[in-house]
CSV table of C-alpha atoms in Angstrom, one decimal:
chain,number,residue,atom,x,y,z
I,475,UNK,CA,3.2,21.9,22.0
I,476,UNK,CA,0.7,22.9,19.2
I,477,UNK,CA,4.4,24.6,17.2
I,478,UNK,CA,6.1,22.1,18.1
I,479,UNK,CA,9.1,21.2,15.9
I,480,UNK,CA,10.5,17.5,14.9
I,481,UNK,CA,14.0,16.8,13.4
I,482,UNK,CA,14.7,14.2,10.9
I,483,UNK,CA,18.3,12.5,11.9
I,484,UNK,CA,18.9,10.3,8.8
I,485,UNK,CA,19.6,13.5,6.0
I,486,UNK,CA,22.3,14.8,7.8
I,487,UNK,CA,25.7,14.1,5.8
I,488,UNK,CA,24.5,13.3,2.4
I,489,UNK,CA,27.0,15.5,0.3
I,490,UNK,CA,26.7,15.7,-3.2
I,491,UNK,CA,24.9,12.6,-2.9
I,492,UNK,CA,21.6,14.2,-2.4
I,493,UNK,CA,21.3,15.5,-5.7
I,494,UNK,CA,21.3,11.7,-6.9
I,495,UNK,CA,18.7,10.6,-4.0
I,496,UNK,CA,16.9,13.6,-5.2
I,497,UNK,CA,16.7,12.7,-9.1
I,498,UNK,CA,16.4,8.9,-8.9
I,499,UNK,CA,12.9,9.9,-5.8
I,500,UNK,CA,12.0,12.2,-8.8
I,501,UNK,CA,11.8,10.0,-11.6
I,502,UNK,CA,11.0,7.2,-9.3
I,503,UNK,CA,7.6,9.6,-8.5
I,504,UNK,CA,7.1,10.4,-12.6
I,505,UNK,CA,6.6,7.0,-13.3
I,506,UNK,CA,4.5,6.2,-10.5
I,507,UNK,CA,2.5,9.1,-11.5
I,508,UNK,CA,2.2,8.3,-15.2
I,509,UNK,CA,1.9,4.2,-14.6
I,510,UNK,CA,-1.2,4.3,-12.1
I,511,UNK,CA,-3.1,7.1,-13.6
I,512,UNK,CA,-2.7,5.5,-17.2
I,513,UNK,CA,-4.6,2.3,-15.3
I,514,UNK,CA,-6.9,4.9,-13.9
I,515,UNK,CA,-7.8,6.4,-17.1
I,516,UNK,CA,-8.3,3.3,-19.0
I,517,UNK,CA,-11.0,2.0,-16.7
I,518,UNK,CA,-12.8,5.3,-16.9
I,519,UNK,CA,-12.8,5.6,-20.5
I,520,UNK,CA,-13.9,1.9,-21.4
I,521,UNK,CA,-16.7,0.8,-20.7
I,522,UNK,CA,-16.0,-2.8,-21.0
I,523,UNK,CA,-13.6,-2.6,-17.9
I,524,UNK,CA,-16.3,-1.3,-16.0
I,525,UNK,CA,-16.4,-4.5,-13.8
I,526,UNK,CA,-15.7,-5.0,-10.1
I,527,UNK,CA,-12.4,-6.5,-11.1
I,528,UNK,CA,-10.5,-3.4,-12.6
I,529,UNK,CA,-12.7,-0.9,-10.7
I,530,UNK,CA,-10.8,-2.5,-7.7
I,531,UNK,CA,-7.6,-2.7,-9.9
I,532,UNK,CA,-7.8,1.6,-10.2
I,533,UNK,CA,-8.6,1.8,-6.4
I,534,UNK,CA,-5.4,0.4,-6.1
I,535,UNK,CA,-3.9,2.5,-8.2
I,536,UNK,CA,-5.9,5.4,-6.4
I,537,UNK,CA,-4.1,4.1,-3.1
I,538,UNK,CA,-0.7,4.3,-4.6
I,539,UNK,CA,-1.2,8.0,-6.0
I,540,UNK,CA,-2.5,8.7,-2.4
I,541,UNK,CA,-0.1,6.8,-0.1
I,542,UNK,CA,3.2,8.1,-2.6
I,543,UNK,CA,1.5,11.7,-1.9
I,544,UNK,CA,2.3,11.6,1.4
I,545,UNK,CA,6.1,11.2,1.0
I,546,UNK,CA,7.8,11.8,-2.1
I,547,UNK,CA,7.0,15.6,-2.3
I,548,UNK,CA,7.9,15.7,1.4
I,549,UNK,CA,10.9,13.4,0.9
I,550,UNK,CA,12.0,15.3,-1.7
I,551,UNK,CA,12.2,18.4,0.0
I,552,UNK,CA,14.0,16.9,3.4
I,553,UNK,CA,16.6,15.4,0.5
I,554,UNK,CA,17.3,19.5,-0.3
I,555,UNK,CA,17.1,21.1,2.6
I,556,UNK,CA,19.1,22.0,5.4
I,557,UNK,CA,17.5,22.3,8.0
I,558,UNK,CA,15.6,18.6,8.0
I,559,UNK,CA,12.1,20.0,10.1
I,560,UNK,CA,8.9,19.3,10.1
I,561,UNK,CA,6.1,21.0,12.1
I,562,UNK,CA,4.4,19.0,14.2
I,563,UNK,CA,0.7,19.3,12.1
I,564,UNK,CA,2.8,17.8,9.3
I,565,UNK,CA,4.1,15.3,10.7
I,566,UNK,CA,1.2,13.8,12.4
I,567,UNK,CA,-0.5,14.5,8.6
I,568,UNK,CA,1.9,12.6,7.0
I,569,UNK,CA,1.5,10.0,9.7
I,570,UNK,CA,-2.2,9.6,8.7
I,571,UNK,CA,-1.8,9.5,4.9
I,572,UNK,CA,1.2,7.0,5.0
I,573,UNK,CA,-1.0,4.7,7.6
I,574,UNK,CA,-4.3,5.1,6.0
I,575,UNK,CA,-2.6,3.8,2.5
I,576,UNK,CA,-0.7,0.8,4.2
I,577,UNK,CA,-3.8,-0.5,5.6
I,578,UNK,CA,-6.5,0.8,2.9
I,579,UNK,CA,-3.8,-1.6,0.4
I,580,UNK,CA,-4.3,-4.6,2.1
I,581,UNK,CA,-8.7,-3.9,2.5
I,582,UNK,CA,-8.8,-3.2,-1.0
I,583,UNK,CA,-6.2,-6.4,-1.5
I,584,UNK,CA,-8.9,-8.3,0.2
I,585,UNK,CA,-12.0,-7.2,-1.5
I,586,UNK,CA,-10.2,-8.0,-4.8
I,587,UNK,CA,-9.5,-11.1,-3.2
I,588,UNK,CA,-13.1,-11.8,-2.5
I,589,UNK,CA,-14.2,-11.2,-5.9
I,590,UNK,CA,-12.0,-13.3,-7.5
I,591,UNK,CA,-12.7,-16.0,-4.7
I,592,UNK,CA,-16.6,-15.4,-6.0
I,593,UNK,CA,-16.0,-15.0,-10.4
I,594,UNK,CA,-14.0,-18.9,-9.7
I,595,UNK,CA,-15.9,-20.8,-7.0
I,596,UNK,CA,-18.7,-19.4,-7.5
I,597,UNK,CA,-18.8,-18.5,-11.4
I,598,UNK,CA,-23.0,-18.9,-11.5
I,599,UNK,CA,-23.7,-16.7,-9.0
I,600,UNK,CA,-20.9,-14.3,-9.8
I,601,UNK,CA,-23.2,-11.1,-11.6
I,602,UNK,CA,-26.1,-11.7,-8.9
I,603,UNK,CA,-23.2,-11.6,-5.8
I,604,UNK,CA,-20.9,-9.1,-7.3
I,605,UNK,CA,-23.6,-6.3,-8.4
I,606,UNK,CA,-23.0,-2.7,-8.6
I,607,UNK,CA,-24.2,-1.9,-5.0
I,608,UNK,CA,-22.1,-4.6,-3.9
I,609,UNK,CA,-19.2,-2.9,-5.9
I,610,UNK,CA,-19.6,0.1,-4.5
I,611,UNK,CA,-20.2,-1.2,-0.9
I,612,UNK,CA,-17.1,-3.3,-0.7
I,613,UNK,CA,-14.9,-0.3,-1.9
I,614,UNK,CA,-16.4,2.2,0.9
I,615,UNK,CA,-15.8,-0.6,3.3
I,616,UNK,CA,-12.0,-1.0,2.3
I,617,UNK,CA,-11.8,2.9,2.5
I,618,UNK,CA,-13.6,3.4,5.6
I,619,UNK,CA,-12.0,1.3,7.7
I,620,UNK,CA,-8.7,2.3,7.4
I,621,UNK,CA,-9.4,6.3,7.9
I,622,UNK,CA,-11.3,5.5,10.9
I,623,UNK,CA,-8.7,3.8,12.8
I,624,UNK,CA,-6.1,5.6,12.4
I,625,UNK,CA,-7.9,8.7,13.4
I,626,UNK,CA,-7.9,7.1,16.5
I,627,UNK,CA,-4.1,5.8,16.4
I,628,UNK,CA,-3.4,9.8,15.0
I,629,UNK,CA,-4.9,11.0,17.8
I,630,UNK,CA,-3.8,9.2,20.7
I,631,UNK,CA,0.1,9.7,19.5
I,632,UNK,CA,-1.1,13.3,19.0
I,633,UNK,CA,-1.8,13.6,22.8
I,634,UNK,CA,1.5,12.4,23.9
I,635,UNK,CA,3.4,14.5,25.5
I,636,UNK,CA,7.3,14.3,24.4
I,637,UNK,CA,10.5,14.8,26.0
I,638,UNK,CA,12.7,14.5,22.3
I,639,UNK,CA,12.4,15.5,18.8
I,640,UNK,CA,14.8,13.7,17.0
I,641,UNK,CA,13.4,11.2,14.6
I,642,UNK,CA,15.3,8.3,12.9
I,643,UNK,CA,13.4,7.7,10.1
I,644,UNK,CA,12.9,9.6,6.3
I,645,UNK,CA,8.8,10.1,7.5
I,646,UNK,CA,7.1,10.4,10.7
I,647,UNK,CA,5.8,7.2,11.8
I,648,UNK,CA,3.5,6.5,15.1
I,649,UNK,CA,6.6,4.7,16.7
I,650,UNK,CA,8.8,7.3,15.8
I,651,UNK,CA,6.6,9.2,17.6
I,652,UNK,CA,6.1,7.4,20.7
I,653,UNK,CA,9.1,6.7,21.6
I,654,UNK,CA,10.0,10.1,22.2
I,655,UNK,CA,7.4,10.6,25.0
I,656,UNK,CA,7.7,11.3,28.7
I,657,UNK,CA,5.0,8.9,29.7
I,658,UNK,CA,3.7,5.3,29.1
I,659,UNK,CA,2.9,4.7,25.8
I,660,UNK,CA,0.6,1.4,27.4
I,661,UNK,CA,-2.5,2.8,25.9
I,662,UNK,CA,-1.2,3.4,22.6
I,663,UNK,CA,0.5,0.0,21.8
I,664,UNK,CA,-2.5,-1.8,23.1
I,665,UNK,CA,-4.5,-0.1,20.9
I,666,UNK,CA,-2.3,-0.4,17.8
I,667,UNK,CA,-2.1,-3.9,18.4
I,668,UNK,CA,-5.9,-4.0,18.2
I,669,UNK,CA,-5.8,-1.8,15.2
I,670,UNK,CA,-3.0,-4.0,13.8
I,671,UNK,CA,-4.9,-7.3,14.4
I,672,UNK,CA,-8.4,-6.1,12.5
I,673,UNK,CA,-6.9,-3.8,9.5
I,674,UNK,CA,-3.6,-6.3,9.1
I,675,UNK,CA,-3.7,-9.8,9.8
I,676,UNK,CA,-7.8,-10.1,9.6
I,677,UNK,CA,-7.3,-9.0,5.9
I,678,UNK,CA,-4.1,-10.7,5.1
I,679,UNK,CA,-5.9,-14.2,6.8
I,680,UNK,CA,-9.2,-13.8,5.2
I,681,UNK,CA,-6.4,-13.5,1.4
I,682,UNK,CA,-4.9,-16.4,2.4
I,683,UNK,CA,-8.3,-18.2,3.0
I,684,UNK,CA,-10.0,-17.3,0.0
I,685,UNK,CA,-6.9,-18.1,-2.4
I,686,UNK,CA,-6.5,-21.8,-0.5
I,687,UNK,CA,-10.0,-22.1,-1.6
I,688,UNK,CA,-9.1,-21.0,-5.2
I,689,UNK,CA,-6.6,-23.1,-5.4
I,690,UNK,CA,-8.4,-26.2,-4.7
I,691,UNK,CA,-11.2,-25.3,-7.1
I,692,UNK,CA,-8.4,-24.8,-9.6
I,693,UNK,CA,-6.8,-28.1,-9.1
I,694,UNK,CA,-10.6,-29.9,-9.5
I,695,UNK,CA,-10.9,-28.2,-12.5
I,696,UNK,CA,-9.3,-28.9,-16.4
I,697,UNK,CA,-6.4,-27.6,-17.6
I,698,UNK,CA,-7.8,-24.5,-19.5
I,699,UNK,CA,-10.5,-23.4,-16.8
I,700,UNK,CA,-7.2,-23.9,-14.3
I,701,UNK,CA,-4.9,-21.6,-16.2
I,702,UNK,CA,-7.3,-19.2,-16.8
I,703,UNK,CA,-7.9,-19.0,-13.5
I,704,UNK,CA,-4.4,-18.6,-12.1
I,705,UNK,CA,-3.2,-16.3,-14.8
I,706,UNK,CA,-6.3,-13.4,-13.5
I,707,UNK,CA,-4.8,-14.3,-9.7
I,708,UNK,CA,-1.3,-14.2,-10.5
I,709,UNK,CA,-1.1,-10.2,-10.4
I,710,UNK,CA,-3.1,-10.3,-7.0
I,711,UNK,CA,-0.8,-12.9,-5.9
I,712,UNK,CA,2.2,-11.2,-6.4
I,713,UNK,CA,0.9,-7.9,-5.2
I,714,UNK,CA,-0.1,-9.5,-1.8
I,715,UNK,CA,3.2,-11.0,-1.1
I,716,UNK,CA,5.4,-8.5,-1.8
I,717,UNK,CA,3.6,-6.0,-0.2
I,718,UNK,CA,3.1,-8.1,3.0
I,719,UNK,CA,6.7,-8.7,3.4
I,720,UNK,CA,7.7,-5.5,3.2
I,721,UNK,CA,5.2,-4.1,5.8
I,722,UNK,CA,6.1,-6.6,7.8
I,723,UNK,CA,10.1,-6.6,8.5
I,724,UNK,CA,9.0,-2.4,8.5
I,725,UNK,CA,6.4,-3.2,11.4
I,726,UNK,CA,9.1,-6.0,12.8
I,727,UNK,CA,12.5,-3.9,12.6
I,728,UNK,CA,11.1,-0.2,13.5
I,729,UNK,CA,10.5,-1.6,17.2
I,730,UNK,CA,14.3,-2.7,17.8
I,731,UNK,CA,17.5,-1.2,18.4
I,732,UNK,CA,19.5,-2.5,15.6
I,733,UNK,CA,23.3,-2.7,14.0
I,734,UNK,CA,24.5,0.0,12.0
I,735,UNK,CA,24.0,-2.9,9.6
I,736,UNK,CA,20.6,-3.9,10.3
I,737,UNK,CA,19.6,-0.3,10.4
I,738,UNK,CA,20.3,0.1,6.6
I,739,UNK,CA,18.0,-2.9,6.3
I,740,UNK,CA,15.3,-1.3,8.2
I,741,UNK,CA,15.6,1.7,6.5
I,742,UNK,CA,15.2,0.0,3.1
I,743,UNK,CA,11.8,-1.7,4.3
I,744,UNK,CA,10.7,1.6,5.7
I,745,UNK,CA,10.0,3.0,2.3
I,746,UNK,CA,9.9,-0.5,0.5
I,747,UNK,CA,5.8,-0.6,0.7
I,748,UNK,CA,6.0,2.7,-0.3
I,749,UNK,CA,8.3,2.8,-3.1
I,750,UNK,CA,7.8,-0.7,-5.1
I,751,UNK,CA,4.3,-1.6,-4.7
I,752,UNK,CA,2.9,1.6,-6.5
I,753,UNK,CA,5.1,0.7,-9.6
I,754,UNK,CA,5.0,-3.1,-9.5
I,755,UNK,CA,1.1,-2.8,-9.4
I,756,UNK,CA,0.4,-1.2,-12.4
I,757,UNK,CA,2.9,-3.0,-14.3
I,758,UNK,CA,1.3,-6.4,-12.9
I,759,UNK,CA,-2.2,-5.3,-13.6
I,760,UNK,CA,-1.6,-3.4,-17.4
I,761,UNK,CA,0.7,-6.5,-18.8
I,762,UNK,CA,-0.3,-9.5,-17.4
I,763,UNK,CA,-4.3,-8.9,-18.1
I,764,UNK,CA,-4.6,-8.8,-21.5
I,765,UNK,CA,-8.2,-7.1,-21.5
I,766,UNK,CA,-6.3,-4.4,-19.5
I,767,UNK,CA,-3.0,-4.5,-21.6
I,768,UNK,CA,-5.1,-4.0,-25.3
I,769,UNK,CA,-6.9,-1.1,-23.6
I,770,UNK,CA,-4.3,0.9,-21.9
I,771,UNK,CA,-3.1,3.2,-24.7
I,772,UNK,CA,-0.2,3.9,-22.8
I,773,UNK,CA,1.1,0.2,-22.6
I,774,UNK,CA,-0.3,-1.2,-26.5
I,775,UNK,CA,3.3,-1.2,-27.7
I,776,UNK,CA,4.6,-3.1,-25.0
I,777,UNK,CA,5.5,-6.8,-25.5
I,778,UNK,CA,3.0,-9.2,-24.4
I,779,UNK,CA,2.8,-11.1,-21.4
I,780,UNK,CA,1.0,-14.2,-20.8
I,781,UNK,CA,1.5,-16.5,-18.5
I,782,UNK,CA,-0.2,-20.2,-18.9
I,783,UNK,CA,-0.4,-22.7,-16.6
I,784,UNK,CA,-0.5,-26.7,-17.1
């Protein structure tokens, strides 16, 4: 079982057409590289960005450099090859990296949340709340969590014993993997659900909470103090959405047996999280916060972007 040997289904066929998958996952990779590591960069060179904010904002981009680790290379290779394997080390690796980054996206989503819910509701008590041991807490709570689930989640698939190695998907996934097995997977989906419940929706509710709450400030508030306000959540905003509806239809449509047509769709989702987030991000962040965008030397020549609300 240890050599064990898993198949991926969904390169077979591609032609000639592999070489363009290939190119566009390359480039698509480059400029994930070079957008998030810019942000990275820039908060570690100036010192006035050294605030809970964009320290947050470069764990983000951290995340993304992390996550996108654990499947372009790979994806990359499967693209090119022939043979389509993975061993089954690999695969439960790549299980752990992709996992640990969806989740460790939305704790670090929610701390970011939390400070902004603190710098606007709470604007006198912000530099006494968010301190640098505060800072430094909240981001090895947002990392912890996630790796120490899915240790758990890794480990239980792990033991599963399987009667199939053909997997339908461009990356090994804990379903993938489950549903190949000889046995009841009970144990497993009940605790995924609970793993599901306190790294997904506990974070995503406790976002939607604290930006209700900012949003009623806001609307007490004038004009100028509003649109300040809104324009620093916008990026966060965003982020949140589009990352949440993309894990979700993944989460939603990975557990069916689909159409042919509803299978592309699925597919498309499956890497969605994976492939948009880590660009959108940085762009969000590096343009639309214009401490961020006169810093970044990688992004001073760009156009700015403001956004102003009445």
């Amino acid at each position: 079982m240890e050599n064990e040997t898993f198949y991926f289904t969904l390169y077979q066929d591609q032609g000639h057409l592999k070489y363009v998958y290939f190119i566009t996952i390359l480039l698509e990779y480059v400029a994930i590289l070079f957008l998030n590591i810019s942000i990275i960069l820039t908060v570690i060179k100036e010192k006035s960005l050294h605030e809970p904010m964009y320290i947050f904002i470069s764990c983000l981009s951290i995340n993304a450099l992390y996550g996108t680790t654990g499947l372009f290379p790979r994806l990359s290779i499967d693209l090119l090859s022939d043979s389509h394997a993975i061993s089954r080390p690999a695969c439960f690796t790549q299980i752990y990296v992709i996992y640990t980054y969806s989740i460790s996206e939305l704790t670090i989503l929610a701390v970011m949340a939390y400070d902004r819910y603190v710098a606007i509701c709470r604007p006198l008590h912000y530099h006494s709340v968010m301190t640098a041991r505060a800072t430094g807490l909240l981001m090895a709570a947002a990392a912890f969590w996630p790796f120490f689930w899915m240790a758990f989640v890794v480990y239980l698939a792990a033991r599963l014993p399987l009667c199939g190695r053909a997997i339908t998907r461009l990356y090994c996934s804990t379903w993938s993997v489950a549903r190949l097995s000889c046995v009841s997977t009970a144990v497993n989906n009940a605790f995924g659900l609970f793993v599901a419940s306190t790294s997904v929706f506990l974070p995503s509710g406790f976002i939607l909470f604290t930006y209700v709450r900012i949003l009623i400030v806001c609307k007490r508030s004038s004009a100028e103090v509003r649109g300040k306000a809104l324009q620093t959540c916008l990026p966060h905003i965003v982020t949140f959405v589009t990352y949440s509806i993309a894990l979700f239809c993944d989460v939603l449509l990975s557990r069916y047996e689909l159409s042919p047509v509803m299978n592309v769709v699925a597919l498309i989702f499956s890497v969605e999280f994976l492939v948009v987030p880590p660009v959108l991000n940085p762009l969000m962040y590096g343009l639309t916060l214009a401490e961020m965008r006169k810093k970044n030397p990688f992004l001073m020549q760009s156009p700015k972007i403001s956004v102003t609300f009445k």
